PDB file of C-alpha atoms in Angstrom:
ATOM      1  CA  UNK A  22      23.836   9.879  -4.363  1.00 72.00           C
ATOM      2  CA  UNK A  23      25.833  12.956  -4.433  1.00 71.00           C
ATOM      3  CA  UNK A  24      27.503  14.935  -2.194  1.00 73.00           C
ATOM      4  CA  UNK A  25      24.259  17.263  -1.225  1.00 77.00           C
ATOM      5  CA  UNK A  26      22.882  13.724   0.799  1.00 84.00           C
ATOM      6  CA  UNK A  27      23.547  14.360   4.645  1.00 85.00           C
ATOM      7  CA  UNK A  28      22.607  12.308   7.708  1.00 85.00           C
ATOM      8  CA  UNK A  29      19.466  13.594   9.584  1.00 88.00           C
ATOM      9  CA  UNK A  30      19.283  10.749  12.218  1.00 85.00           C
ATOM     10  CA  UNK A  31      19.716   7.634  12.751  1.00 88.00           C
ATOM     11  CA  UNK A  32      19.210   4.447  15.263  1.00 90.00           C
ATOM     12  CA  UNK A  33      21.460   1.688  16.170  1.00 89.00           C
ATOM     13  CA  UNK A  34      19.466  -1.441  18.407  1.00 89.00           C
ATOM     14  CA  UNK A  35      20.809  -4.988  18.357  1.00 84.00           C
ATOM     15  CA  UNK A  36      18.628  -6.589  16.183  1.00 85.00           C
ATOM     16  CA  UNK A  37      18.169  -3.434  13.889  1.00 92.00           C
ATOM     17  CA  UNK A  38      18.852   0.031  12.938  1.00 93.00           C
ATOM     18  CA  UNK A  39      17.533   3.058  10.751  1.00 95.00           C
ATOM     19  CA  UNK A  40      19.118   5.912   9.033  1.00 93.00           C
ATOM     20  CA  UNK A  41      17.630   9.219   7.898  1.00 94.00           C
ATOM     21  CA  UNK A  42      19.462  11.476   5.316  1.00 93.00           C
ATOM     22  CA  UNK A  43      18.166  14.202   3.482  1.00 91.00           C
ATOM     23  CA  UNK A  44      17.211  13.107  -0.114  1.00 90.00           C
ATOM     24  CA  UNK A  45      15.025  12.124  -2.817  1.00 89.00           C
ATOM     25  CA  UNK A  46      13.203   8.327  -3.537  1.00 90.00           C
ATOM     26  CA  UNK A  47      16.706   5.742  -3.586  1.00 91.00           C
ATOM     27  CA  UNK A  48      15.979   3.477  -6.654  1.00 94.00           C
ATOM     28  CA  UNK A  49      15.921  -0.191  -6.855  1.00 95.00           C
ATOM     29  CA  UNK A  50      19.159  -0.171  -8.328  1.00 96.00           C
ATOM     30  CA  UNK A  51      20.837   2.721  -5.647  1.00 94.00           C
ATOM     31  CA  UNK A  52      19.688   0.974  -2.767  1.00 96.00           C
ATOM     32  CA  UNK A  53      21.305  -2.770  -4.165  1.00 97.00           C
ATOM     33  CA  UNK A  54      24.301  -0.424  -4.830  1.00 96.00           C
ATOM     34  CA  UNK A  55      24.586   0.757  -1.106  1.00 95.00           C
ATOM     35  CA  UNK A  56      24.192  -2.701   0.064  1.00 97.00           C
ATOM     36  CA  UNK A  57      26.924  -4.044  -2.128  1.00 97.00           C
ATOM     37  CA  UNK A  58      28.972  -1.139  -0.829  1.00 95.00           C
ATOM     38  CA  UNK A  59      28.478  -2.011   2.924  1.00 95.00           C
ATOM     39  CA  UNK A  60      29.416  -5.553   2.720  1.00 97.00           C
ATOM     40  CA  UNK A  61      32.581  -4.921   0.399  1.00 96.00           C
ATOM     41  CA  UNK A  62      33.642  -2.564   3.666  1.00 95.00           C
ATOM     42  CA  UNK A  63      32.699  -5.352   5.543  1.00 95.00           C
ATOM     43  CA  UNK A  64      34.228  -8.304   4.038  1.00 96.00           C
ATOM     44  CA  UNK A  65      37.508  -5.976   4.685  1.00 95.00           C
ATOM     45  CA  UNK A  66      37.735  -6.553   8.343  1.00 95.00           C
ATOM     46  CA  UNK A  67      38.669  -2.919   8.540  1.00 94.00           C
ATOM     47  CA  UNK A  68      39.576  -1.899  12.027  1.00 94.00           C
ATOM     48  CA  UNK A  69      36.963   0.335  13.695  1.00 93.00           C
ATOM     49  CA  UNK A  70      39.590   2.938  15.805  1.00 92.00           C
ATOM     50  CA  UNK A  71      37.846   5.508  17.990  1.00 92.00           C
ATOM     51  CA  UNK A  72      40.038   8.627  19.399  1.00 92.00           C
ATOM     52  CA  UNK A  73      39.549  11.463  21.273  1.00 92.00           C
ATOM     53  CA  UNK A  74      40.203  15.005  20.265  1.00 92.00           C
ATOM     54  CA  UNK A  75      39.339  18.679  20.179  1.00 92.00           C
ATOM     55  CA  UNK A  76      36.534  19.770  17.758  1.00 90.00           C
ATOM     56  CA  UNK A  77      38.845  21.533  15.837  1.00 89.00           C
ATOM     57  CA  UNK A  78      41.310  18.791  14.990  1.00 92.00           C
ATOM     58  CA  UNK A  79      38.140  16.860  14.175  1.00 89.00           C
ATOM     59  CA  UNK A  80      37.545  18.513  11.788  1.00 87.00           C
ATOM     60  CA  UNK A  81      40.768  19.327   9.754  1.00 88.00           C
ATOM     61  CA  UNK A  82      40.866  15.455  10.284  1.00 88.00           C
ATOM     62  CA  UNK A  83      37.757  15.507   7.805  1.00 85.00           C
ATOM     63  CA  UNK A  84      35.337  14.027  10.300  1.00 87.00           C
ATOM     64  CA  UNK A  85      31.713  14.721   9.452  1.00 82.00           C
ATOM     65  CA  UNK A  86      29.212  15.791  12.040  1.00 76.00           C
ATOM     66  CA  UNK A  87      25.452  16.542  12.452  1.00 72.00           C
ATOM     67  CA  UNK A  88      25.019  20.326  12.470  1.00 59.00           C
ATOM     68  CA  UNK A  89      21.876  19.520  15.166  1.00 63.00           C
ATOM     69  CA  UNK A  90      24.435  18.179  17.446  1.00 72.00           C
ATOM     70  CA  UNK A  91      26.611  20.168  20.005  1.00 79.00           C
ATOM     71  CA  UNK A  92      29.929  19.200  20.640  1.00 80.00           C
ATOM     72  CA  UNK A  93      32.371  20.064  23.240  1.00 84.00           C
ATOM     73  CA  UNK A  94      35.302  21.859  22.157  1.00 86.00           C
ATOM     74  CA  UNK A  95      38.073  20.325  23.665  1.00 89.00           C
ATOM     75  CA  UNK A  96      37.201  16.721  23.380  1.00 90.00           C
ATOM     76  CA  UNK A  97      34.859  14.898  21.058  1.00 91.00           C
ATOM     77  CA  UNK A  98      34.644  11.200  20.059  1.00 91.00           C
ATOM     78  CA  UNK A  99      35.812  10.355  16.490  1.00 92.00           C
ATOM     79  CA  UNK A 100      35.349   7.453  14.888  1.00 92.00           C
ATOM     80  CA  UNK A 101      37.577   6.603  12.129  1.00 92.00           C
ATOM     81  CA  UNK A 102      37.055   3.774   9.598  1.00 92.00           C
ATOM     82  CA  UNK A 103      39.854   3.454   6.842  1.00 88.00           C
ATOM     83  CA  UNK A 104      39.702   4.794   3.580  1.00 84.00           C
ATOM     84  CA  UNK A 105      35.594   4.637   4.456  1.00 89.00           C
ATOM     85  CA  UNK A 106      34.203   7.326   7.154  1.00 89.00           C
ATOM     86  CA  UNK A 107      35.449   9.544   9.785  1.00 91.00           C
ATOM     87  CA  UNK A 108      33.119  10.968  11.708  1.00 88.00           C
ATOM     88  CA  UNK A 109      32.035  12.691  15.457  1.00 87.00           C
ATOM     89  CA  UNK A 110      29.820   9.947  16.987  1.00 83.00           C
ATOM     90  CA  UNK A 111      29.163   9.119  21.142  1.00 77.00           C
ATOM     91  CA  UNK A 112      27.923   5.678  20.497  1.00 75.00           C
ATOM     92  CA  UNK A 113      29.203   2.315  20.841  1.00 69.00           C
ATOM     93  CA  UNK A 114      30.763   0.628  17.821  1.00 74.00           C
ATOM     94  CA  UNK A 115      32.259  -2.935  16.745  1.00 87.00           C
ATOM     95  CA  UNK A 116      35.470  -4.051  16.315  1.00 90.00           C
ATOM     96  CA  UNK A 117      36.238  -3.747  13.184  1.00 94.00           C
ATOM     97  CA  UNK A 118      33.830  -3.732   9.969  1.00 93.00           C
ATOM     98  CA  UNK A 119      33.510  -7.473   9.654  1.00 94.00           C
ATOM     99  CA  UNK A 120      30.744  -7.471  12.455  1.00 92.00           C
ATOM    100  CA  UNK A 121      28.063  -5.887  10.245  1.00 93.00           C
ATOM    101  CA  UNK A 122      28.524  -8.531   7.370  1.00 95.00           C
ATOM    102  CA  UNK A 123      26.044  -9.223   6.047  1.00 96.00           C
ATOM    103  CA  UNK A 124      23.683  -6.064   5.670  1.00 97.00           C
ATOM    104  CA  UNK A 125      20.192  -6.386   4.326  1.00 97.00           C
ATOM    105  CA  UNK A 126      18.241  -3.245   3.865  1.00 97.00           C
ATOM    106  CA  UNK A 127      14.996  -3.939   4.706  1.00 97.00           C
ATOM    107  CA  UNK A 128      13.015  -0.739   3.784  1.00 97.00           C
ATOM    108  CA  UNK A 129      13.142   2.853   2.347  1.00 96.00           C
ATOM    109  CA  UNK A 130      10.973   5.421   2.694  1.00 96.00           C
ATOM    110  CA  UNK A 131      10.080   9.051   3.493  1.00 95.00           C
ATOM    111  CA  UNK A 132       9.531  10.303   6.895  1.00 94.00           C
ATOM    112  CA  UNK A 133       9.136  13.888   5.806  1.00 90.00           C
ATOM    113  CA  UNK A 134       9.387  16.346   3.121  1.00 89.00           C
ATOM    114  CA  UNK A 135      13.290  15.805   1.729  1.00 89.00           C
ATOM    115  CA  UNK A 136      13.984  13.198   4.328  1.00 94.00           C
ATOM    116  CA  UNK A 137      14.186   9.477   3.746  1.00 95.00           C
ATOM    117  CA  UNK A 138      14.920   6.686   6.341  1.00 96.00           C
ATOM    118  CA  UNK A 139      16.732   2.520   5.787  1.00 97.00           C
ATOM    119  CA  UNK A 140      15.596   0.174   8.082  1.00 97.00           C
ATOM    120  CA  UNK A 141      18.334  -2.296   8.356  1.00 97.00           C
ATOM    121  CA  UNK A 142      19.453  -5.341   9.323  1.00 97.00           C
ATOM    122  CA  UNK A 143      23.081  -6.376  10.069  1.00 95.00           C
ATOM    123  CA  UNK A 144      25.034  -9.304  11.077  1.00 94.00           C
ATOM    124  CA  UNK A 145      23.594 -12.118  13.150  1.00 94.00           C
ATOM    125  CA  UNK A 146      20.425 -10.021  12.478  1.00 95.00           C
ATOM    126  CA  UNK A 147      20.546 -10.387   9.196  1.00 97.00           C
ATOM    127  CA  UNK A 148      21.705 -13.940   8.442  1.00 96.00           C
ATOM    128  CA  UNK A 149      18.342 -14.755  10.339  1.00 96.00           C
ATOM    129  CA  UNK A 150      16.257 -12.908   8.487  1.00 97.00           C
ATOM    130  CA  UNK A 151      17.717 -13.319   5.308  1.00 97.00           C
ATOM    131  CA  UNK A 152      16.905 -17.111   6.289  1.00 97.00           C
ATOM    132  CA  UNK A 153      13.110 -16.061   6.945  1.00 97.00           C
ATOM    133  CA  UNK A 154      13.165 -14.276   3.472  1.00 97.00           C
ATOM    134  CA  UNK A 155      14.216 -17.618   2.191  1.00 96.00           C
ATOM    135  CA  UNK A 156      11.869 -19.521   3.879  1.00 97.00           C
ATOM    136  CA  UNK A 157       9.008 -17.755   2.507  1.00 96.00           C
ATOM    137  CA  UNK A 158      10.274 -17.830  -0.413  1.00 96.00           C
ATOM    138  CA  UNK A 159      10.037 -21.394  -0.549  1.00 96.00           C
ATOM    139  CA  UNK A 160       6.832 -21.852   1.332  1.00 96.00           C
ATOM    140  CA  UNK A 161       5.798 -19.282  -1.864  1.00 96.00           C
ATOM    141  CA  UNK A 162       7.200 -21.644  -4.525  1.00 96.00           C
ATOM    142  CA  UNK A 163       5.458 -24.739  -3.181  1.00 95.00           C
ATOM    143  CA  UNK A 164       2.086 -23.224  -3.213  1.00 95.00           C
ATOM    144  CA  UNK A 165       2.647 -21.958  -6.976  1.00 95.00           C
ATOM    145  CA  UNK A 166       4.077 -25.348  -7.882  1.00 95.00           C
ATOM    146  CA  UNK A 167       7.353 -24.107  -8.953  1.00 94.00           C
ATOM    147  CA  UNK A 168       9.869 -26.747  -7.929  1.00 91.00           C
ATOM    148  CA  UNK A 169      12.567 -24.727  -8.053  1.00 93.00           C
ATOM    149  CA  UNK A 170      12.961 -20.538  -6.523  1.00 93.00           C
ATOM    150  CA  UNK A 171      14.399 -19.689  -9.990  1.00 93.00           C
ATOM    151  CA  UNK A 172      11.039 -20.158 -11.441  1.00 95.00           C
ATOM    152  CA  UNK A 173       8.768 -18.610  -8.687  1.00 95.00           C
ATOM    153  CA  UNK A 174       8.226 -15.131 -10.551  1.00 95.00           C
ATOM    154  CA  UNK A 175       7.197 -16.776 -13.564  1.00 96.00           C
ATOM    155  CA  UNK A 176       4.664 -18.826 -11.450  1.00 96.00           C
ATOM    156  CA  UNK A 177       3.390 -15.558 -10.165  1.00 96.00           C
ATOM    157  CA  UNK A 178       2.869 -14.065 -13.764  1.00 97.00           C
ATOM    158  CA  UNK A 179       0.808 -17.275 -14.737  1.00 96.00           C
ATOM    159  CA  UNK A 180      -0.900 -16.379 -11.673  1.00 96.00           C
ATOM    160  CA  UNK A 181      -1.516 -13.112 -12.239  1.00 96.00           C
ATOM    161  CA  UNK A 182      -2.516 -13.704 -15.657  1.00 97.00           C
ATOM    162  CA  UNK A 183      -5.196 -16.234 -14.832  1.00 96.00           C
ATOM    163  CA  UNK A 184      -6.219 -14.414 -12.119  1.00 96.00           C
ATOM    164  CA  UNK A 185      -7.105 -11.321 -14.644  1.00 96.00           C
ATOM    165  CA  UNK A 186      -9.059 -13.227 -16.842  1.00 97.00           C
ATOM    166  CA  UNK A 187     -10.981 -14.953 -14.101  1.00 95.00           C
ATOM    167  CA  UNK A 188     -11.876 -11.250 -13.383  1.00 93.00           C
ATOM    168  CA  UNK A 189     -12.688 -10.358 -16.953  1.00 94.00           C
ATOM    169  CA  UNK A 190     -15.037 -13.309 -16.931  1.00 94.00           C
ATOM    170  CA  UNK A 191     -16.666 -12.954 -13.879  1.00 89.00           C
ATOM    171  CA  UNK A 192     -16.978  -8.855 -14.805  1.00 88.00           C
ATOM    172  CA  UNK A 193     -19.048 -10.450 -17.979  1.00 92.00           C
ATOM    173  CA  UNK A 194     -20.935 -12.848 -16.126  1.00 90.00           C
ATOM    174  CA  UNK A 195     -21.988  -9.984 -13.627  1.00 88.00           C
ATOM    175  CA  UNK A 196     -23.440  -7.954 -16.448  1.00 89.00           C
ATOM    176  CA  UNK A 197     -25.320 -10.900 -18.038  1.00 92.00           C
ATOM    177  CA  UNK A 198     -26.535 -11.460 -14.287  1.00 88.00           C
ATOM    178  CA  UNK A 199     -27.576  -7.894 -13.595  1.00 89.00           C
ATOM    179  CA  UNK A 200     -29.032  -7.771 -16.732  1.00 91.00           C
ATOM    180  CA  UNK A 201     -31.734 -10.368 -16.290  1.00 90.00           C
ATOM    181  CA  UNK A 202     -31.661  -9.916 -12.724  1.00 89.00           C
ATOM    182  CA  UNK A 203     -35.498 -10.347 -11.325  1.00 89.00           C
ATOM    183  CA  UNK A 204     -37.338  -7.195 -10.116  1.00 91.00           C
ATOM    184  CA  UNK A 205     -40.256  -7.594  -8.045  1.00 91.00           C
ATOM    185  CA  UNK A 206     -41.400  -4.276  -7.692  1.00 93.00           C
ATOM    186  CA  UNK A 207     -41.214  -0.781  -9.365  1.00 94.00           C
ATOM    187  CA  UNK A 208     -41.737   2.468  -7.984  1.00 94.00           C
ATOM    188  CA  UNK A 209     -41.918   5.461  -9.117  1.00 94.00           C
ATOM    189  CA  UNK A 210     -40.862   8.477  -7.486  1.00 93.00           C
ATOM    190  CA  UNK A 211     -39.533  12.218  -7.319  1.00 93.00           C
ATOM    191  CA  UNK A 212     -35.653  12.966  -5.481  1.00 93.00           C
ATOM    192  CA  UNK A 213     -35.551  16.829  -5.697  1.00 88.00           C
ATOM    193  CA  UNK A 214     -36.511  17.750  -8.924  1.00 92.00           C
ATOM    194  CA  UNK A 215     -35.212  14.121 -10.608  1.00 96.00           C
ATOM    195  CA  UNK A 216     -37.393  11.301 -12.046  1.00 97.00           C
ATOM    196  CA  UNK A 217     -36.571   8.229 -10.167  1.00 96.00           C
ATOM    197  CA  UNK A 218     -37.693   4.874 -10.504  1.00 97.00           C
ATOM    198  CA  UNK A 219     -36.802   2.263  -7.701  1.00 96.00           C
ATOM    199  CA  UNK A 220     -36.823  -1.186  -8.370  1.00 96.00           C
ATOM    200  CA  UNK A 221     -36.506  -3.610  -5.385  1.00 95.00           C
ATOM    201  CA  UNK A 222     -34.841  -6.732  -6.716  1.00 93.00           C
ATOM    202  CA  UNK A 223     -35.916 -10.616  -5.527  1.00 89.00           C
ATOM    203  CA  UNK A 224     -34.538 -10.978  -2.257  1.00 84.00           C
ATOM    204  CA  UNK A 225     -31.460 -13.562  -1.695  1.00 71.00           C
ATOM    205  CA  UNK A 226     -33.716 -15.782  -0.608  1.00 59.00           C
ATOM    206  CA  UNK A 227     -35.656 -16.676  -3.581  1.00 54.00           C
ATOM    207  CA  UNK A 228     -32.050 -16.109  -5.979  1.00 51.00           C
ATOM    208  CA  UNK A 229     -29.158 -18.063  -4.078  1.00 52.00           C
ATOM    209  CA  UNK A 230     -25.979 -16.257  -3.876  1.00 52.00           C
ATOM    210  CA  UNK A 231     -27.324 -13.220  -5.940  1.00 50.00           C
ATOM    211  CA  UNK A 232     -27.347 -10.482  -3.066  1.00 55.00           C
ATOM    212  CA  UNK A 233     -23.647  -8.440  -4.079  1.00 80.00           C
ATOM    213  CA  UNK A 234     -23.100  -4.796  -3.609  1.00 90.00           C
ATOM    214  CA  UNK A 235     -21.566  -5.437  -6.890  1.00 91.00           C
ATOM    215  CA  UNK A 236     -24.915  -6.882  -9.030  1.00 92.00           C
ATOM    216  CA  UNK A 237     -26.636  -3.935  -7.431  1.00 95.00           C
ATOM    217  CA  UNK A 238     -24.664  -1.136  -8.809  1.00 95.00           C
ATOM    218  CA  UNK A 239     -24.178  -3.081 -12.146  1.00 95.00           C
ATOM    219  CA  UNK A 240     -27.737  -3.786 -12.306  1.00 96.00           C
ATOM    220  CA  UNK A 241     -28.034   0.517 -11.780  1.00 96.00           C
ATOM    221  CA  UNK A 242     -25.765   1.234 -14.677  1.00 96.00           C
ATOM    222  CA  UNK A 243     -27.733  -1.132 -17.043  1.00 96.00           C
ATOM    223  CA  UNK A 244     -30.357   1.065 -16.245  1.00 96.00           C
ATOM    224  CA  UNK A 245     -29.007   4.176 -16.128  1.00 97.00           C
ATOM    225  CA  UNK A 246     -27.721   3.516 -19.588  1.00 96.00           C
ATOM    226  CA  UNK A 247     -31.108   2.114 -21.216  1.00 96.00           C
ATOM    227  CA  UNK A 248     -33.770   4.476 -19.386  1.00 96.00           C
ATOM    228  CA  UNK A 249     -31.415   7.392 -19.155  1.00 97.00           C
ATOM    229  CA  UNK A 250     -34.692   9.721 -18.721  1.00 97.00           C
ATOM    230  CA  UNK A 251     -35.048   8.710 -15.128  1.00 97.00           C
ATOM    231  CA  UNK A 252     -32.714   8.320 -11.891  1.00 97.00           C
ATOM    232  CA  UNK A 253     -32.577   4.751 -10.943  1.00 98.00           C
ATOM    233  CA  UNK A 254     -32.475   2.763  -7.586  1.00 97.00           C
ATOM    234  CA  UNK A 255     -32.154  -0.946  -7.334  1.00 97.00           C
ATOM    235  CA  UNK A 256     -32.249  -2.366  -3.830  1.00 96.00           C
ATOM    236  CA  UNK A 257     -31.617  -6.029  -2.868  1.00 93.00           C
ATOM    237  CA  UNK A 258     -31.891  -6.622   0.566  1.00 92.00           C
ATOM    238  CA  UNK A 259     -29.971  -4.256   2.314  1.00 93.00           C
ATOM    239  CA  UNK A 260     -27.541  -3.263  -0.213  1.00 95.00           C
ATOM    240  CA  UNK A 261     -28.661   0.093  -2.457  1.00 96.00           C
ATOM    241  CA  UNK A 262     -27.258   1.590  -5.047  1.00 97.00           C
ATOM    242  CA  UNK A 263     -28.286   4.683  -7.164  1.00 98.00           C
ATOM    243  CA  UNK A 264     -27.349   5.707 -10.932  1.00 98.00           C
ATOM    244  CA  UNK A 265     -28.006   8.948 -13.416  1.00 97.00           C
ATOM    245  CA  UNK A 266     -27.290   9.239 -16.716  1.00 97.00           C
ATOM    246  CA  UNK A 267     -24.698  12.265 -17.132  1.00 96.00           C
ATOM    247  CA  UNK A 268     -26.207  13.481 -20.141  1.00 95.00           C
ATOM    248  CA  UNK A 269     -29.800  13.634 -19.291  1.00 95.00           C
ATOM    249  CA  UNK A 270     -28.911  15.027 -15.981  1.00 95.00           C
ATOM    250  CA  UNK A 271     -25.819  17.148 -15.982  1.00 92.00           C
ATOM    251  CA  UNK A 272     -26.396  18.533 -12.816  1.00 93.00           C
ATOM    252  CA  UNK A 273     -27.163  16.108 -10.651  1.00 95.00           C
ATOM    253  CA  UNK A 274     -24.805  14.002  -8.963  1.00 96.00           C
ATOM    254  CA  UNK A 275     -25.760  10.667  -7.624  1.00 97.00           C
ATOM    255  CA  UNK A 276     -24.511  10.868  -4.211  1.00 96.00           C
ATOM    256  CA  UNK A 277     -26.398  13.641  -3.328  1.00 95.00           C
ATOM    257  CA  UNK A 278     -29.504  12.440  -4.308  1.00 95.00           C
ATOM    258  CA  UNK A 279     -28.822   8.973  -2.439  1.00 96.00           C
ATOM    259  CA  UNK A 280     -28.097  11.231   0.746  1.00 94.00           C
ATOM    260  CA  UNK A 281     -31.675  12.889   0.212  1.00 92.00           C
ATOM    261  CA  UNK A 282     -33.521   9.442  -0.157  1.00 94.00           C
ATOM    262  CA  UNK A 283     -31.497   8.030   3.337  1.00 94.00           C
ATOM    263  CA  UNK A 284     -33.137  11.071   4.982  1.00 91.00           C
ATOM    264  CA  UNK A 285     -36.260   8.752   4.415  1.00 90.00           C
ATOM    265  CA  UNK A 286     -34.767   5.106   4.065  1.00 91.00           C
ATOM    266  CA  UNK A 287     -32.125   4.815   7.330  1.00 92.00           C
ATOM    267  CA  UNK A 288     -28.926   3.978   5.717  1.00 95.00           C
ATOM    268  CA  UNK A 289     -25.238   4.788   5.369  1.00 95.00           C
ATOM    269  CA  UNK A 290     -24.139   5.335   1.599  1.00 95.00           C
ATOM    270  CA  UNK A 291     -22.284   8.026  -0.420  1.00 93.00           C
ATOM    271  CA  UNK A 292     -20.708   8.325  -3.809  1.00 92.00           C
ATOM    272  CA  UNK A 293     -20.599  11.238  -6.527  1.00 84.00           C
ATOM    273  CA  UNK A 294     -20.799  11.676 -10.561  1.00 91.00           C
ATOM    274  CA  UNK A 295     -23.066   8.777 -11.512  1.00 96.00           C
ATOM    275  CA  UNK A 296     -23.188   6.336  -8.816  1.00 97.00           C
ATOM    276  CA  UNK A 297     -23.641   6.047  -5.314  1.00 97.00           C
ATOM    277  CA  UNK A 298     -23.534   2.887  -3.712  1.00 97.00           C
ATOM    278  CA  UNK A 299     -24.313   2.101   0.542  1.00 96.00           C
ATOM    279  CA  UNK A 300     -25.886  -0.210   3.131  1.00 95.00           C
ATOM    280  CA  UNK A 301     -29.664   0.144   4.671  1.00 95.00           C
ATOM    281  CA  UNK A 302     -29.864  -0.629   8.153  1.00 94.00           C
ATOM    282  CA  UNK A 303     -33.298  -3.334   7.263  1.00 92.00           C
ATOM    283  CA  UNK A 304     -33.504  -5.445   3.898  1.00 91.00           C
ATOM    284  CA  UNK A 305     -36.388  -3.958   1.622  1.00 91.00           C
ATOM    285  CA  UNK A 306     -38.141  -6.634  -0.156  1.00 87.00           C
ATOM    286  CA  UNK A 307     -41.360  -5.226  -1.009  1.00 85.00           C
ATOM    287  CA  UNK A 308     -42.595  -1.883  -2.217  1.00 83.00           C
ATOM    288  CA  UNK A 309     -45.042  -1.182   0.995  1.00 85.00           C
ATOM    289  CA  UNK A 310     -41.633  -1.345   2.683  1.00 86.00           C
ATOM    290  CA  UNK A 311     -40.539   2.091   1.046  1.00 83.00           C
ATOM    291  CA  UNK A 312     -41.379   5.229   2.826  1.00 75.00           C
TER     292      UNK A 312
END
């Protein structure tokens, strides 16, 4: 990581700790590196010898030390770990290094602009939740049917993979279903300046599992893109959705005429461009219904 990387805080707790250094995003393959690094110091049983000195001697000694921390001149805590670290620190420490084996970093992230923070496990800590790892790992491999852990991220691919096409297929199917979706009513009307036609579809009622935010809006686009000379709305039930075509109406974005037409029809709803999508507060399933 360089020699630029210093310490910025840090947090020691029995079950945890954290670490906060000034640098940028640790890769995948930096942060595996630090945790080999830790546990080779580790496995070492290095002895962990604390002494006390003057600030001075400290530091011809080599010790680092956080320039937000004030020190007493004539006698400081150092902390001296073989052929690993030296350094000026007032809390408590192990042993030797073999009491942090293993060490599991947990997380990395930013905290602030050029500062990142490790979460970390360590020791007894760690063995349990390496275990927990492991355990849903396994709990992950039965559900995906992969009999052994080996095989678990190809399960997940197959999953993934089947899981986009179900998506593809049910993208088609809600095209062919907006498409030929019923209307029972038209009406036409004026928002600002802008053509608009609103079309009330059959209610869920009368077309079982039908009423989706999602059919809505779709069944707006079809129409945006085959009457592009008007504005379109296309309520079912409570769920309203609004579409222009960008070429007819360059001007006009869709949000802000679905803002003007809640002024009339209470609602929540917003959007931008060519759609707007939102909720009313009372299903509309007739056209005497429409202010």
């Amino acid at each position: 990581m360089g020699d630029t990387v210093t310490q910025a805080g840090s947090l020691v707790r029995p079950d945890s700790l954290r670490f906060d250094f000034t640098s940028t995003a640790l890769s995948d393959d930096q942060l595996r590196e630090v945790e080999r690094l830790v546990n080779r110091f580790a496995l070492a049983s290095t002895p962990v010898i604390v002494t006390h000195t003057t600030l001075e001697a400290a530091k011809e000694q080599g010790a680092m030390a956080l320039f937000t921390e004030k020190y007493q001149a004539d006698n400081v805590r150092m902390v001296r770990v073989s052929n690993v670290s030296v350094e000026l620190c007032s809390g408590t420490h192990l042993r030797t290094t073999r009491g942090v084996f293993p060490f599991q970093i947990t997380s990395e992230g930013s905290v602030g602009a050029g500062t990142r923070r490790i979460d970390a496990v360590a020791g007894v800590a760690a063995s349990k939740w390496l275990q927990q790892q492991f355990a849903y790992a396994q709990n992950a491999a039965h559900i995906l049917n992969a009999k052994q852990l080996s095989k678990l991220c190809d399960a997940v691919h197959r999953l993934n993979d089947t899981n986009k096409t179900l998506r593809s297929d049910a993208a088609k199917w809600l095209r062919v279903a907006a498409v030929n979706a019923q209307t029972v009513a038209t009406h036409a009307t004026t928002l600002g300046s802008v053509p608009t036609v609103i079309h009330i579809l059959a209610p869920e009622s009368s077309a079982p599992h039908t009423s989706d935010a999602r059919l809505v809006a779709e069944r707006a686009c079809h129409l945006r893109d085959t009457q592009p000379q008007n504005a379109h709305v296309v309520i079912q039930d409570t769920h309203i959705a609004l579409a222009v075509n960008p070429i007819s109406f360059s001007d006009v974005q869709a949000g802000a005429l679905l803002r003007e037409l809640l002024k009339k029809l209470p609602g929540k709803g917003g959007g931008q461009g060519v759609l707007a999508q939102g909720r009313l507060k009372s299903a509309v399933t007739d056209i005497h219904m429409l202010p």
